[in-house]
Coordinates of C-alpha atoms in Angstrom, one line a residue:
M11 CA -46.2 -39.5 -24.1
S12 CA -48.1 -38.3 -27.1
D13 CA -47.6 -37.2 -30.6
N14 CA -48.0 -33.6 -31.7
K15 CA -51.2 -34.3 -33.5
G16 CA -53.4 -35.0 -30.5
G17 CA -51.3 -33.5 -27.7
I18 CA -52.4 -34.2 -24.2
S19 CA -56.0 -34.9 -25.3
M20 CA -54.9 -38.2 -26.8
L21 CA -53.7 -39.5 -23.5
T22 CA -55.8 -41.9 -21.4
L23 CA -57.1 -40.7 -18.0
D24 CA -54.5 -43.0 -16.3
Q25 CA -51.7 -41.4 -18.4
R26 CA -52.9 -37.9 -17.5
L27 CA -53.0 -38.7 -13.8
A28 CA -49.5 -40.3 -14.0
A29 CA -48.2 -37.1 -15.7
L30 CA -49.9 -34.9 -13.1
E31 CA -48.5 -37.0 -10.3
S32 CA -45.0 -36.8 -11.7
A33 CA -45.2 -33.1 -12.2
V34 CA -46.4 -32.5 -8.6
S35 CA -43.9 -34.9 -7.2
T36 CA -41.1 -33.3 -9.1
T37 CA -42.1 -29.8 -8.0
A38 CA -42.4 -30.8 -4.4
T39 CA -39.0 -32.6 -4.4
A40 CA -37.3 -29.6 -6.0
H41 CA -38.9 -27.2 -3.4
T42 CA -37.9 -29.5 -0.5
N43 CA -34.3 -29.8 -1.7
A44 CA -34.0 -26.1 -2.3
I45 CA -35.3 -25.3 1.2
A46 CA -32.9 -27.8 2.7
S47 CA -30.0 -26.2 0.9
I48 CA -31.1 -22.7 2.0
I49 CA -31.3 -23.9 5.6
T50 CA -27.7 -25.3 5.4
A51 CA -26.5 -22.0 3.9
I52 CA -28.3 -19.9 6.5
C53 CA -26.8 -22.1 9.3
N54 CA -23.3 -21.3 8.0
L55 CA -23.7 -17.6 8.3
P56 CA -22.0 -16.3 11.5
E57 CA -24.9 -14.1 12.6
T58 CA -27.5 -16.8 12.4
D59 CA -29.1 -18.0 15.7
V60 CA -29.2 -21.6 14.7
S61 CA -30.8 -22.7 18.0
Q62 CA -33.7 -20.2 17.4
L63 CA -34.1 -21.5 13.8
E64 CA -34.3 -25.1 15.1
K65 CA -36.8 -24.0 17.8
D66 CA -39.0 -22.2 15.3
L67 CA -39.0 -25.3 13.0
T68 CA -39.9 -27.5 15.9
E69 CA -42.8 -25.3 16.8
L70 CA -44.1 -25.5 13.3
K71 CA -44.7 -29.2 13.9
S72 CA -47.4 -28.4 16.5
L73 CA -49.3 -25.9 14.4
P74 CA -52.7 -27.0 13.1
T75 CA -52.6 -27.9 9.5
Q76 CA -55.7 -28.3 7.5
G77 CA -55.7 -30.5 4.4
V78 CA -52.2 -31.7 5.1
E79 CA -51.0 -35.3 5.8
P80 CA -49.7 -34.8 9.3
T81 CA -47.1 -37.6 9.2
L82 CA -45.6 -36.3 5.9
Y83 CA -45.7 -32.8 7.2
G84 CA -43.8 -33.8 10.4
N85 CA -41.3 -35.8 8.4
L86 CA -40.5 -32.7 6.2
I87 CA -40.0 -30.5 9.3
D88 CA -37.7 -33.2 10.7
L89 CA -35.8 -33.2 7.4
F90 CA -35.2 -29.5 7.7
I91 CA -34.2 -29.8 11.4
S92 CA -31.7 -32.6 10.4
R93 CA -30.1 -30.1 7.9
I94 CA -29.5 -27.8 10.9
E95 CA -27.9 -30.6 12.8
H96 CA -25.8 -31.6 9.8
A97 CA -24.6 -28.0 9.4
R98 CA -23.4 -27.8 13.0
K99 CA -20.9 -30.6 12.4

């Protein structure tokens, strides 16, 4: 993106925003994938009440969320629930 002489200060505003967007997106994707993997692992433990986990996640969809895009939030919860359904197979 830039040379070592100017560092990030030599980037244009658009380049800085693109770098920030990429960093945030990468972090969010890594977190989402990690949570999905953890859900799958938890569902495979014999002592896990999978139905309760699914119920709890479903209830999260109805909680008020401030400053969050509701459709995206719901889609993420649905993704986690789908991991439970996948683990049951």
